[in-house]
Amino acid sequence: MKKKIISGILALLTGVMLIGCGANTKTTTENTKGTKDDKLKITVSIYPLKEFTEEIAGDKADVTCLVPNNVEPHEYDPKAQDLEGLTKSDAFIYNGLGMESWIDKVNDVIKDKNIPVVDSSTGVESRKEEDAIDPHSWLSLKNAEIQSENIKNTLVKLDEKNKDYYEGNYSKFKGELESLYGEYKPKFEALNKKNFITGHAAFGYLCRDFGLTQKSVENLFAEGEPTPKQLEDLVSFCKESNIKTVFSESLASPKISETLAKEVGAKVVPILTLESKEDDKSYLESMRYNLDEIYGCLKDE
Ligand SMILES: [Zn+2]
């Protein structure tokens, strides 16, 4: 009789343990390897984070960007249906520094799902402009290193067995970022002119890296067009600084940049904020293009 009770208890315990293990395995499978092809599913908020994540994840993740191409991310506000896909992601990575004013909506949608929500700019030293925190961290090669490292750490946590792969890709990418920085740092230091004009105040961190100053047609958040008085100030600034190039962004009032350029006899040159995918250039190619164009315009003037 005693034996029967003991084996009964044992059977019961084993059953409980089996159920327990089963449940655990299922949770792990769903959270880190939900897709059929065994790839991680990562959702990012804005385009540059897609590039950073793809550099490090290589072929081990499918990366989706929440803000669609050719949508000005400062004006983006997700609808409920835009966030539905998030519940199937293994992680949500956002820029932080106030770039995603709608982040609470994301937290609401996935709060019970055990999906990590990662602020990629953790550790970036923020800067302010007119009392507002500048969100454009990714336009600094130095910040890109920090953001990519945070992304790498997230991928390692989600997929420990591929740690070496992610670490290797991160090291390679970090080396490329540092090499580009090292190439332009002495070039900009050797210049007398440090001021340039752009579409909206997106290049503050880039300026901080290289000791430059930006003036812009629109503000930090690409809001509104300049008043006649502001435009007049920009014209005087351009004339005083003998500015011969006005940088223009496809998503921030390119017409006003053209008007300004005409007014001061400058040429218009496109510049890439990477806030949306604009051409086939990678992050590094876009940054090299920007640095080369800014350097070219300051050198000639
Ligand atoms: Zn911006």
PDB file of N, CA and C in Angstrom, residues 79-174:
ATOM      1  N   LYS A  79      -0.479  53.867 -35.501  1.00  0.00           N
ATOM      2  CA  LYS A  79      -1.853  53.468 -35.200  1.00  0.00           C
ATOM      3  C   LYS A  79      -1.791  52.063 -34.594  1.00  0.00           C
ATOM      4  N   ALA A  80      -2.889  51.656 -33.968  1.00  0.00           N
ATOM      5  CA  ALA A  80      -2.923  50.349 -33.293  1.00  0.00           C
ATOM      6  C   ALA A  80      -2.479  49.235 -34.244  1.00  0.00           C
ATOM      7  N   GLN A  81      -2.939  49.284 -35.500  1.00  0.00           N
ATOM      8  CA  GLN A  81      -2.619  48.190 -36.432  1.00  0.00           C
ATOM      9  C   GLN A  81      -1.132  48.161 -36.800  1.00  0.00           C
ATOM     10  N   ASP A  82      -0.475  49.329 -36.750  1.00  0.00           N
ATOM     11  CA  ASP A  82       0.969  49.364 -37.035  1.00  0.00           C
ATOM     12  C   ASP A  82       1.760  48.591 -35.985  1.00  0.00           C
ATOM     13  N   LEU A  83       1.191  48.505 -34.790  1.00  0.00           N
ATOM     14  CA  LEU A  83       1.923  47.877 -33.675  1.00  0.00           C
ATOM     15  C   LEU A  83       1.567  46.412 -33.480  1.00  0.00           C
ATOM     16  N   GLU A  84       0.618  45.906 -34.289  1.00  0.00           N
ATOM     17  CA  GLU A  84       0.195  44.510 -34.120  1.00  0.00           C
ATOM     18  C   GLU A  84       1.354  43.527 -34.282  1.00  0.00           C
ATOM     19  N   GLY A  85       2.194  43.753 -35.283  1.00  0.00           N
ATOM     20  CA  GLY A  85       3.303  42.851 -35.566  1.00  0.00           C
ATOM     21  C   GLY A  85       4.313  42.749 -34.425  1.00  0.00           C
ATOM     22  N   LEU A  86       4.313  43.777 -33.598  1.00  0.00           N
ATOM     23  CA  LEU A  86       5.282  43.810 -32.494  1.00  0.00           C
ATOM     24  C   LEU A  86       5.182  42.618 -31.561  1.00  0.00           C
ATOM     25  N   THR A  87       3.962  42.126 -31.382  1.00  0.00           N
ATOM     26  CA  THR A  87       3.761  41.032 -30.423  1.00  0.00           C
ATOM     27  C   THR A  87       4.434  39.754 -30.899  1.00  0.00           C
ATOM     28  N   LYS A  88       4.789  39.695 -32.182  1.00  0.00           N
ATOM     29  CA  LYS A  88       5.473  38.500 -32.697  1.00  0.00           C
ATOM     30  C   LYS A  88       6.985  38.703 -32.768  1.00  0.00           C
ATOM     31  N   SER A  89       7.453  39.866 -32.326  1.00  0.00           N
ATOM     32  CA  SER A  89       8.896  40.141 -32.374  1.00  0.00           C
ATOM     33  C   SER A  89       9.596  39.555 -31.153  1.00  0.00           C
ATOM     34  N   ASP A  90      10.900  39.315 -31.319  1.00  0.00           N
ATOM     35  CA  ASP A  90      11.703  38.864 -30.177  1.00  0.00           C
ATOM     36  C   ASP A  90      12.223  40.042 -29.363  1.00  0.00           C
ATOM     37  N   ALA A  91      12.281  41.225 -29.998  1.00  0.00           N
ATOM     38  CA  ALA A  91      12.692  42.432 -29.277  1.00  0.00           C
ATOM     39  C   ALA A  91      12.264  43.655 -30.070  1.00  0.00           C
ATOM     40  N   PHE A  92      12.057  44.760 -29.351  1.00  0.00           N
ATOM     41  CA  PHE A  92      11.808  46.041 -29.999  1.00  0.00           C
ATOM     42  C   PHE A  92      12.951  46.977 -29.612  1.00  0.00           C
ATOM     43  N   ILE A  93      13.621  47.518 -30.630  1.00  0.00           N
ATOM     44  CA  ILE A  93      14.763  48.402 -30.372  1.00  0.00           C
ATOM     45  C   ILE A  93      14.400  49.804 -30.866  1.00  0.00           C
ATOM     46  N   TYR A  94      14.529  50.777 -29.982  1.00  0.00           N
ATOM     47  CA  TYR A  94      14.208  52.150 -30.390  1.00  0.00           C
ATOM     48  C   TYR A  94      15.398  53.063 -30.141  1.00  0.00           C
ATOM     49  N   ASN A  95      15.313  54.299 -30.705  1.00  0.00           N
ATOM     50  CA  ASN A  95      16.469  55.189 -30.610  1.00  0.00           C
ATOM     51  C   ASN A  95      16.614  55.801 -29.232  1.00  0.00           C
ATOM     52  N   GLY A  96      15.472  56.258 -28.642  1.00  0.00           N
ATOM     53  CA  GLY A  96      15.552  56.968 -27.368  1.00  0.00           C
ATOM     54  C   GLY A  96      15.861  58.440 -27.576  1.00  0.00           C
ATOM     55  N   LEU A  97      16.203  59.149 -26.507  1.00  0.00           N
ATOM     56  CA  LEU A  97      16.470  60.594 -26.516  1.00  0.00           C
ATOM     57  C   LEU A  97      15.268  61.376 -27.048  1.00  0.00           C
ATOM     58  N   GLY A  98      14.087  60.814 -26.890  1.00  0.00           N
ATOM     59  CA  GLY A  98      12.861  61.509 -27.271  1.00  0.00           C
ATOM     60  C   GLY A  98      12.500  61.375 -28.739  1.00  0.00           C
ATOM     61  N   MET A  99      13.255  60.575 -29.506  1.00  0.00           N
ATOM     62  CA  MET A  99      12.943  60.416 -30.936  1.00  0.00           C
ATOM     63  C   MET A  99      11.556  59.792 -31.105  1.00  0.00           C
ATOM     64  N   GLU A 100      11.218  58.847 -30.217  1.00  0.00           N
ATOM     65  CA  GLU A 100       9.921  58.157 -30.321  1.00  0.00           C
ATOM     66  C   GLU A 100       9.002  58.684 -29.211  1.00  0.00           C
ATOM     67  N   SER A 101       8.299  59.758 -29.522  1.00  0.00           N
ATOM     68  CA  SER A 101       7.422  60.357 -28.504  1.00  0.00           C
ATOM     69  C   SER A 101       6.258  59.420 -28.182  1.00  0.00           C
ATOM     70  N   TRP A 102       6.096  58.395 -29.025  1.00  0.00           N
ATOM     71  CA  TRP A 102       4.973  57.462 -28.915  1.00  0.00           C
ATOM     72  C   TRP A 102       5.372  56.152 -28.243  1.00  0.00           C
ATOM     73  N   ILE A 103       6.522  56.121 -27.573  1.00  0.00           N
ATOM     74  CA  ILE A 103       7.037  54.864 -27.027  1.00  0.00           C
ATOM     75  C   ILE A 103       6.069  54.215 -26.019  1.00  0.00           C
ATOM     76  N   ASP A 104       5.272  55.031 -25.334  1.00  0.00           N
ATOM     77  CA  ASP A 104       4.308  54.467 -24.369  1.00  0.00           C
ATOM     78  C   ASP A 104       3.295  53.554 -25.049  1.00  0.00           C
ATOM     79  N   LYS A 105       2.959  53.875 -26.296  1.00  0.00           N
ATOM     80  CA  LYS A 105       2.017  53.026 -27.045  1.00  0.00           C
ATOM     81  C   LYS A 105       2.601  51.630 -27.236  1.00  0.00           C
ATOM     82  N   VAL A 106       3.897  51.581 -27.526  1.00  0.00           N
ATOM     83  CA  VAL A 106       4.578  50.296 -27.701  1.00  0.00           C
ATOM     84  C   VAL A 106       4.548  49.521 -26.391  1.00  0.00           C
ATOM     85  N   ASN A 107       4.904  50.187 -25.317  1.00  0.00           N
ATOM     86  CA  ASN A 107       4.914  49.519 -24.011  1.00  0.00           C
ATOM     87  C   ASN A 107       3.535  48.975 -23.661  1.00  0.00           C
ATOM     88  N   ASP A 108       2.492  49.711 -24.019  1.00  0.00           N
ATOM     89  CA  ASP A 108       1.118  49.242 -23.748  1.00  0.00           C
ATOM     90  C   ASP A 108       0.822  47.953 -24.513  1.00  0.00           C
ATOM     91  N   VAL A 109       1.239  47.911 -25.773  1.00  0.00           N
ATOM     92  CA  VAL A 109       0.915  46.765 -26.626  1.00  0.00           C
ATOM     93  C   VAL A 109       1.646  45.502 -26.173  1.00  0.00           C
ATOM     94  N   ILE A 110       2.891  45.655 -25.732  1.00  0.00           N
ATOM     95  CA  ILE A 110       3.664  44.438 -25.443  1.00  0.00           C
ATOM     96  C   ILE A 110       3.966  44.253 -23.958  1.00  0.00           C
ATOM     97  N   LYS A 111       3.235  44.955 -23.110  1.00  0.00           N
ATOM     98  CA  LYS A 111       3.613  44.927 -21.686  1.00  0.00           C
ATOM     99  C   LYS A 111       3.527  43.535 -21.050  1.00  0.00           C
ATOM    100  N   ASP A 112       2.614  42.687 -21.488  1.00  0.00           N
ATOM    101  CA  ASP A 112       2.513  41.358 -20.873  1.00  0.00           C
ATOM    102  C   ASP A 112       3.203  40.283 -21.702  1.00  0.00           C
ATOM    103  N   LYS A 113       3.998  40.665 -22.674  1.00  0.00           N
ATOM    104  CA  LYS A 113       4.508  39.684 -23.637  1.00  0.00           C
ATOM    105  C   LYS A 113       5.944  39.249 -23.381  1.00  0.00           C
ATOM    106  N   ASN A 114       6.582  39.811 -22.393  1.00  0.00           N
ATOM    107  CA  ASN A 114       7.971  39.436 -22.117  1.00  0.00           C
ATOM    108  C   ASN A 114       8.879  39.677 -23.330  1.00  0.00           C
ATOM    109  N   ILE A 115       8.626  40.771 -24.061  1.00  0.00           N
ATOM    110  CA  ILE A 115       9.460  41.157 -25.206  1.00  0.00           C
ATOM    111  C   ILE A 115      10.340  42.332 -24.757  1.00  0.00           C
ATOM    112  N   PRO A 116      11.658  42.183 -24.851  1.00  0.00           N
ATOM    113  CA  PRO A 116      12.506  43.285 -24.413  1.00  0.00           C
ATOM    114  C   PRO A 116      12.306  44.547 -25.264  1.00  0.00           C
ATOM    115  N   VAL A 117      12.222  45.685 -24.596  1.00  0.00           N
ATOM    116  CA  VAL A 117      12.144  46.983 -25.264  1.00  0.00           C
ATOM    117  C   VAL A 117      13.461  47.686 -24.956  1.00  0.00           C
ATOM    118  N   VAL A 118      14.271  47.907 -26.005  1.00  0.00           N
ATOM    119  CA  VAL A 118      15.657  48.329 -25.796  1.00  0.00           C
ATOM    120  C   VAL A 118      15.877  49.770 -26.255  1.00  0.00           C
ATOM    121  N   ASP A 119      16.330  50.606 -25.341  1.00  0.00           N
ATOM    122  CA  ASP A 119      16.702  51.984 -25.664  1.00  0.00           C
ATOM    123  C   ASP A 119      18.150  51.963 -26.157  1.00  0.00           C
ATOM    124  N   SER A 120      18.327  52.094 -27.476  1.00  0.00           N
ATOM    125  CA  SER A 120      19.668  51.893 -28.056  1.00  0.00           C
ATOM    126  C   SER A 120      20.638  53.011 -27.699  1.00  0.00           C
ATOM    127  N   SER A 121      20.133  54.157 -27.263  1.00  0.00           N
ATOM    128  CA  SER A 121      21.055  55.269 -26.976  1.00  0.00           C
ATOM    129  C   SER A 121      21.462  55.323 -25.504  1.00  0.00           C
ATOM    130  N   THR A 122      21.157  54.276 -24.746  1.00  0.00           N
ATOM    131  CA  THR A 122      21.627  54.217 -23.362  1.00  0.00           C
ATOM    132  C   THR A 122      23.152  54.316 -23.363  1.00  0.00           C
ATOM    133  N   GLY A 123      23.680  55.291 -22.616  1.00  0.00           N
ATOM    134  CA  GLY A 123      25.135  55.471 -22.575  1.00  0.00           C
ATOM    135  C   GLY A 123      25.631  56.586 -23.487  1.00  0.00           C
ATOM    136  N   VAL A 124      24.746  57.090 -24.370  1.00  0.00           N
ATOM    137  CA  VAL A 124      25.117  58.226 -25.221  1.00  0.00           C
ATOM    138  C   VAL A 124      25.010  59.505 -24.387  1.00  0.00           C
ATOM    139  N   GLU A 125      26.016  60.369 -24.486  1.00  0.00           N
ATOM    140  CA  GLU A 125      25.945  61.647 -23.785  1.00  0.00           C
ATOM    141  C   GLU A 125      25.060  62.586 -24.597  1.00  0.00           C
ATOM    142  N   SER A 126      23.905  62.925 -24.038  1.00  0.00           N
ATOM    143  CA  SER A 126      22.941  63.704 -24.827  1.00  0.00           C
ATOM    144  C   SER A 126      23.360  65.164 -24.916  1.00  0.00           C
ATOM    145  N   ARG A 127      22.869  65.847 -25.941  1.00  0.00           N
ATOM    146  CA  ARG A 127      23.089  67.284 -26.076  1.00  0.00           C
ATOM    147  C   ARG A 127      21.743  67.977 -26.234  1.00  0.00           C
ATOM    148  N   LYS A 128      21.733  69.242 -25.886  1.00  0.00           N
ATOM    149  CA  LYS A 128      20.475  69.989 -25.988  1.00  0.00           C
ATOM    150  C   LYS A 128      20.602  71.085 -27.020  1.00  0.00           C
ATOM    151  N   GLU A 129      19.469  71.458 -27.581  1.00  0.00           N
ATOM    152  CA  GLU A 129      19.431  72.584 -28.494  1.00  0.00           C
ATOM    153  C   GLU A 129      18.130  73.337 -28.193  1.00  0.00           C
ATOM    154  N   GLU A 130      18.272  74.594 -27.878  1.00  0.00           N
ATOM    155  CA  GLU A 130      17.111  75.405 -27.472  1.00  0.00           C
ATOM    156  C   GLU A 130      16.280  74.669 -26.414  1.00  0.00           C
ATOM    157  N   ASP A 131      16.944  74.148 -25.399  1.00  0.00           N
ATOM    158  CA  ASP A 131      16.303  73.494 -24.246  1.00  0.00           C
ATOM    159  C   ASP A 131      15.671  72.141 -24.537  1.00  0.00           C
ATOM    160  N   ALA A 132      15.769  71.670 -25.764  1.00  0.00           N
ATOM    161  CA  ALA A 132      15.211  70.346 -26.063  1.00  0.00           C
ATOM    162  C   ALA A 132      16.358  69.355 -26.281  1.00  0.00           C
ATOM    163  N   ILE A 133      16.150  68.108 -25.879  1.00  0.00           N
ATOM    164  CA  ILE A 133      17.175  67.086 -26.099  1.00  0.00           C
ATOM    165  C   ILE A 133      17.200  66.714 -27.578  1.00  0.00           C
ATOM    166  N   ASP A 134      18.403  66.708 -28.131  1.00  0.00           N
ATOM    167  CA  ASP A 134      18.589  66.374 -29.546  1.00  0.00           C
ATOM    168  C   ASP A 134      18.510  64.850 -29.713  1.00  0.00           C
ATOM    169  N   PRO A 135      17.547  64.355 -30.498  1.00  0.00           N
ATOM    170  CA  PRO A 135      17.425  62.901 -30.646  1.00  0.00           C
ATOM    171  C   PRO A 135      18.343  62.276 -31.712  1.00  0.00           C
ATOM    172  N   HIS A 136      19.065  63.097 -32.509  1.00  0.00           N
ATOM    173  CA  HIS A 136      19.742  62.565 -33.708  1.00  0.00           C
ATOM    174  C   HIS A 136      21.092  61.919 -33.408  1.00  0.00           C
ATOM    175  N   SER A 137      21.095  61.036 -32.420  1.00  0.00           N
ATOM    176  CA  SER A 137      22.353  60.419 -31.977  1.00  0.00           C
ATOM    177  C   SER A 137      23.074  59.659 -33.088  1.00  0.00           C
ATOM    178  N   TRP A 138      22.312  59.005 -33.967  1.00  0.00           N
ATOM    179  CA  TRP A 138      22.903  58.108 -34.968  1.00  0.00           C
ATOM    180  C   TRP A 138      23.768  58.824 -36.003  1.00  0.00           C
ATOM    181  N   LEU A 139      23.634  60.171 -36.096  1.00  0.00           N
ATOM    182  CA  LEU A 139      24.452  60.898 -37.068  1.00  0.00           C
ATOM    183  C   LEU A 139      25.854  61.189 -36.529  1.00  0.00           C
ATOM    184  N   SER A 140      26.165  60.633 -35.364  1.00  0.00           N
ATOM    185  CA  SER A 140      27.531  60.663 -34.844  1.00  0.00           C
ATOM    186  C   SER A 140      28.106  59.258 -34.951  1.00  0.00           C
ATOM    187  N   LEU A 141      29.295  59.151 -35.551  1.00  0.00           N
ATOM    188  CA  LEU A 141      29.943  57.832 -35.670  1.00  0.00           C
ATOM    189  C   LEU A 141      30.269  57.274 -34.287  1.00  0.00           C
ATOM    190  N   LYS A 142      30.572  58.163 -33.354  1.00  0.00           N
ATOM    191  CA  LYS A 142      30.887  57.744 -31.980  1.00  0.00           C
ATOM    192  C   LYS A 142      29.646  57.162 -31.307  1.00  0.00           C
ATOM    193  N   ASN A 143      28.514  57.856 -31.474  1.00  0.00           N
ATOM    194  CA  ASN A 143      27.271  57.337 -30.882  1.00  0.00           C
ATOM    195  C   ASN A 143      26.839  56.035 -31.553  1.00  0.00           C
ATOM    196  N   ALA A 144      27.100  55.937 -32.852  1.00  0.00           N
ATOM    197  CA  ALA A 144      26.722  54.715 -33.576  1.00  0.00           C
ATOM    198  C   ALA A 144      27.400  53.496 -32.961  1.00  0.00           C
ATOM    199  N   GLU A 145      28.625  53.685 -32.479  1.00  0.00           N
ATOM    200  CA  GLU A 145      29.330  52.595 -31.785  1.00  0.00           C
ATOM    201  C   GLU A 145      28.569  52.162 -30.541  1.00  0.00           C
ATOM    202  N   ILE A 146      28.138  53.142 -29.756  1.00  0.00           N
ATOM    203  CA  ILE A 146      27.424  52.839 -28.497  1.00  0.00           C
ATOM    204  C   ILE A 146      26.083  52.170 -28.805  1.00  0.00           C
ATOM    205  N   GLN A 147      25.372  52.732 -29.775  1.00  0.00           N
ATOM    206  CA  GLN A 147      24.055  52.180 -30.110  1.00  0.00           C
ATOM    207  C   GLN A 147      24.181  50.753 -30.652  1.00  0.00           C
ATOM    208  N   SER A 148      25.199  50.537 -31.470  1.00  0.00           N
ATOM    209  CA  SER A 148      25.407  49.198 -32.025  1.00  0.00           C
ATOM    210  C   SER A 148      25.820  48.213 -30.935  1.00  0.00           C
ATOM    211  N   GLU A 149      26.562  48.689 -29.964  1.00  0.00           N
ATOM    212  CA  GLU A 149      26.963  47.801 -28.867  1.00  0.00           C
ATOM    213  C   GLU A 149      25.729  47.376 -28.052  1.00  0.00           C
ATOM    214  N   ASN A 150      24.836  48.330 -27.814  1.00  0.00           N
ATOM    215  CA  ASN A 150      23.600  47.980 -27.096  1.00  0.00           C
ATOM    216  C   ASN A 150      22.777  46.972 -27.894  1.00  0.00           C
ATOM    217  N   ILE A 151      22.751  47.145 -29.205  1.00  0.00           N
ATOM    218  CA  ILE A 151      22.025  46.210 -30.067  1.00  0.00           C
ATOM    219  C   ILE A 151      22.700  44.841 -30.032  1.00  0.00           C
ATOM    220  N   LYS A 152      24.014  44.840 -30.106  1.00  0.00           N
ATOM    221  CA  LYS A 152      24.770  43.574 -30.044  1.00  0.00           C
ATOM    222  C   LYS A 152      24.465  42.849 -28.731  1.00  0.00           C
ATOM    223  N   ASN A 153      24.473  43.571 -27.621  1.00  0.00           N
ATOM    224  CA  ASN A 153      24.201  42.941 -26.323  1.00  0.00           C
ATOM    225  C   ASN A 153      22.798  42.334 -26.286  1.00  0.00           C
ATOM    226  N   THR A 154      21.855  43.006 -26.930  1.00  0.00           N
ATOM    227  CA  THR A 154      20.487  42.482 -26.992  1.00  0.00           C
ATOM    228  C   THR A 154      20.446  41.173 -27.773  1.00  0.00           C
ATOM    229  N   LEU A 155      21.123  41.155 -28.921  1.00  0.00           N
ATOM    230  CA  LEU A 155      21.127  39.942 -29.755  1.00  0.00           C
ATOM    231  C   LEU A 155      21.793  38.784 -29.017  1.00  0.00           C
ATOM    232  N   VAL A 156      22.872  39.062 -28.312  1.00  0.00           N
ATOM    233  CA  VAL A 156      23.577  38.016 -27.555  1.00  0.00           C
ATOM    234  C   VAL A 156      22.660  37.441 -26.483  1.00  0.00           C
ATOM    235  N   LYS A 157      21.928  38.313 -25.819  1.00  0.00           N
ATOM    236  CA  LYS A 157      21.014  37.856 -24.765  1.00  0.00           C
ATOM    237  C   LYS A 157      19.912  36.962 -25.336  1.00  0.00           C
ATOM    238  N   LEU A 158      19.425  37.330 -26.528  1.00  0.00           N
ATOM    239  CA  LEU A 158      18.319  36.579 -27.132  1.00  0.00           C
ATOM    240  C   LEU A 158      18.797  35.257 -27.735  1.00  0.00           C
ATOM    241  N   ASP A 159      20.050  35.198 -28.136  1.00  0.00           N
ATOM    242  CA  ASP A 159      20.534  34.082 -28.944  1.00  0.00           C
ATOM    243  C   ASP A 159      21.989  33.784 -28.567  1.00  0.00           C
ATOM    244  N   GLU A 160      22.136  33.365 -27.340  1.00  0.00           N
ATOM    245  CA  GLU A 160      23.443  33.153 -26.707  1.00  0.00           C
ATOM    246  C   GLU A 160      24.382  32.265 -27.550  1.00  0.00           C
ATOM    247  N   LYS A 161      23.821  31.274 -28.222  1.00  0.00           N
ATOM    248  CA  LYS A 161      24.692  30.311 -28.920  1.00  0.00           C
ATOM    249  C   LYS A 161      25.430  30.945 -30.115  1.00  0.00           C
ATOM    250  N   ASN A 162      24.925  32.061 -30.599  1.00  0.00           N
ATOM    251  CA  ASN A 162      25.610  32.757 -31.692  1.00  0.00           C
ATOM    252  C   ASN A 162      26.394  33.981 -31.203  1.00  0.00           C
ATOM    253  N   LYS A 163      26.736  33.978 -29.934  1.00  0.00           N
ATOM    254  CA  LYS A 163      27.446  35.117 -29.327  1.00  0.00           C
ATOM    255  C   LYS A 163      28.688  35.515 -30.132  1.00  0.00           C
ATOM    256  N   ASP A 164      29.518  34.547 -30.473  1.00  0.00           N
ATOM    257  CA  ASP A 164      30.774  34.849 -31.175  1.00  0.00           C
ATOM    258  C   ASP A 164      30.520  35.522 -32.518  1.00  0.00           C
ATOM    259  N   TYR A 165      29.479  35.057 -33.191  1.00  0.00           N
ATOM    260  CA  TYR A 165      29.112  35.625 -34.485  1.00  0.00           C
ATOM    261  C   TYR A 165      28.746  37.114 -34.332  1.00  0.00           C
ATOM    262  N   TYR A 166      27.879  37.408 -33.334  1.00  0.00           N
ATOM    263  CA  TYR A 166      27.460  38.803 -33.122  1.00  0.00           C
ATOM    264  C   TYR A 166      28.642  39.662 -32.673  1.00  0.00           C
ATOM    265  N   GLU A 167      29.463  39.112 -31.787  1.00  0.00           N
ATOM    266  CA  GLU A 167      30.637  39.865 -31.311  1.00  0.00           C
ATOM    267  C   GLU A 167      31.572  40.177 -32.486  1.00  0.00           C
ATOM    268  N   GLY A 168      31.755  39.199 -33.365  1.00  0.00           N
ATOM    269  CA  GLY A 168      32.631  39.388 -34.516  1.00  0.00           C
ATOM    270  C   GLY A 168      32.109  40.470 -35.455  1.00  0.00           C
ATOM    271  N   ASN A 169      30.808  40.408 -35.742  1.00  0.00           N
ATOM    272  CA  ASN A 169      30.206  41.415 -36.637  1.00  0.00           C
ATOM    273  C   ASN A 169      30.273  42.806 -36.015  1.00  0.00           C
ATOM    274  N   TYR A 170      30.059  42.861 -34.698  1.00  0.00           N
ATOM    275  CA  TYR A 170      30.125  44.158 -34.011  1.00  0.00           C
ATOM    276  C   TYR A 170      31.542  44.734 -34.080  1.00  0.00           C
ATOM    277  N   SER A 171      32.546  43.890 -33.808  1.00  0.00           N
ATOM    278  CA  SER A 171      33.943  44.356 -33.856  1.00  0.00           C
ATOM    279  C   SER A 171      34.288  44.912 -35.231  1.00  0.00           C
ATOM    280  N   LYS A 172      33.838  44.210 -36.256  1.00  0.00           N
ATOM    281  CA  LYS A 172      34.127  44.635 -37.622  1.00  0.00           C
ATOM    282  C   LYS A 172      33.475  46.000 -37.896  1.00  0.00           C
ATOM    283  N   PHE A 173      32.204  46.114 -37.530  1.00  0.00           N
ATOM    284  CA  PHE A 173      31.468  47.354 -37.767  1.00  0.00           C
ATOM    285  C   PHE A 173      32.083  48.505 -36.969  1.00  0.00           C
ATOM    286  N   LYS A 174      32.422  48.228 -35.709  1.00  0.00           N
ATOM    287  CA  LYS A 174      33.047  49.246 -34.859  1.00  0.00           C
ATOM    288  C   LYS A 174      34.357  49.723 -35.489  1.00  0.00           C
TER     289      LYS A 174
END
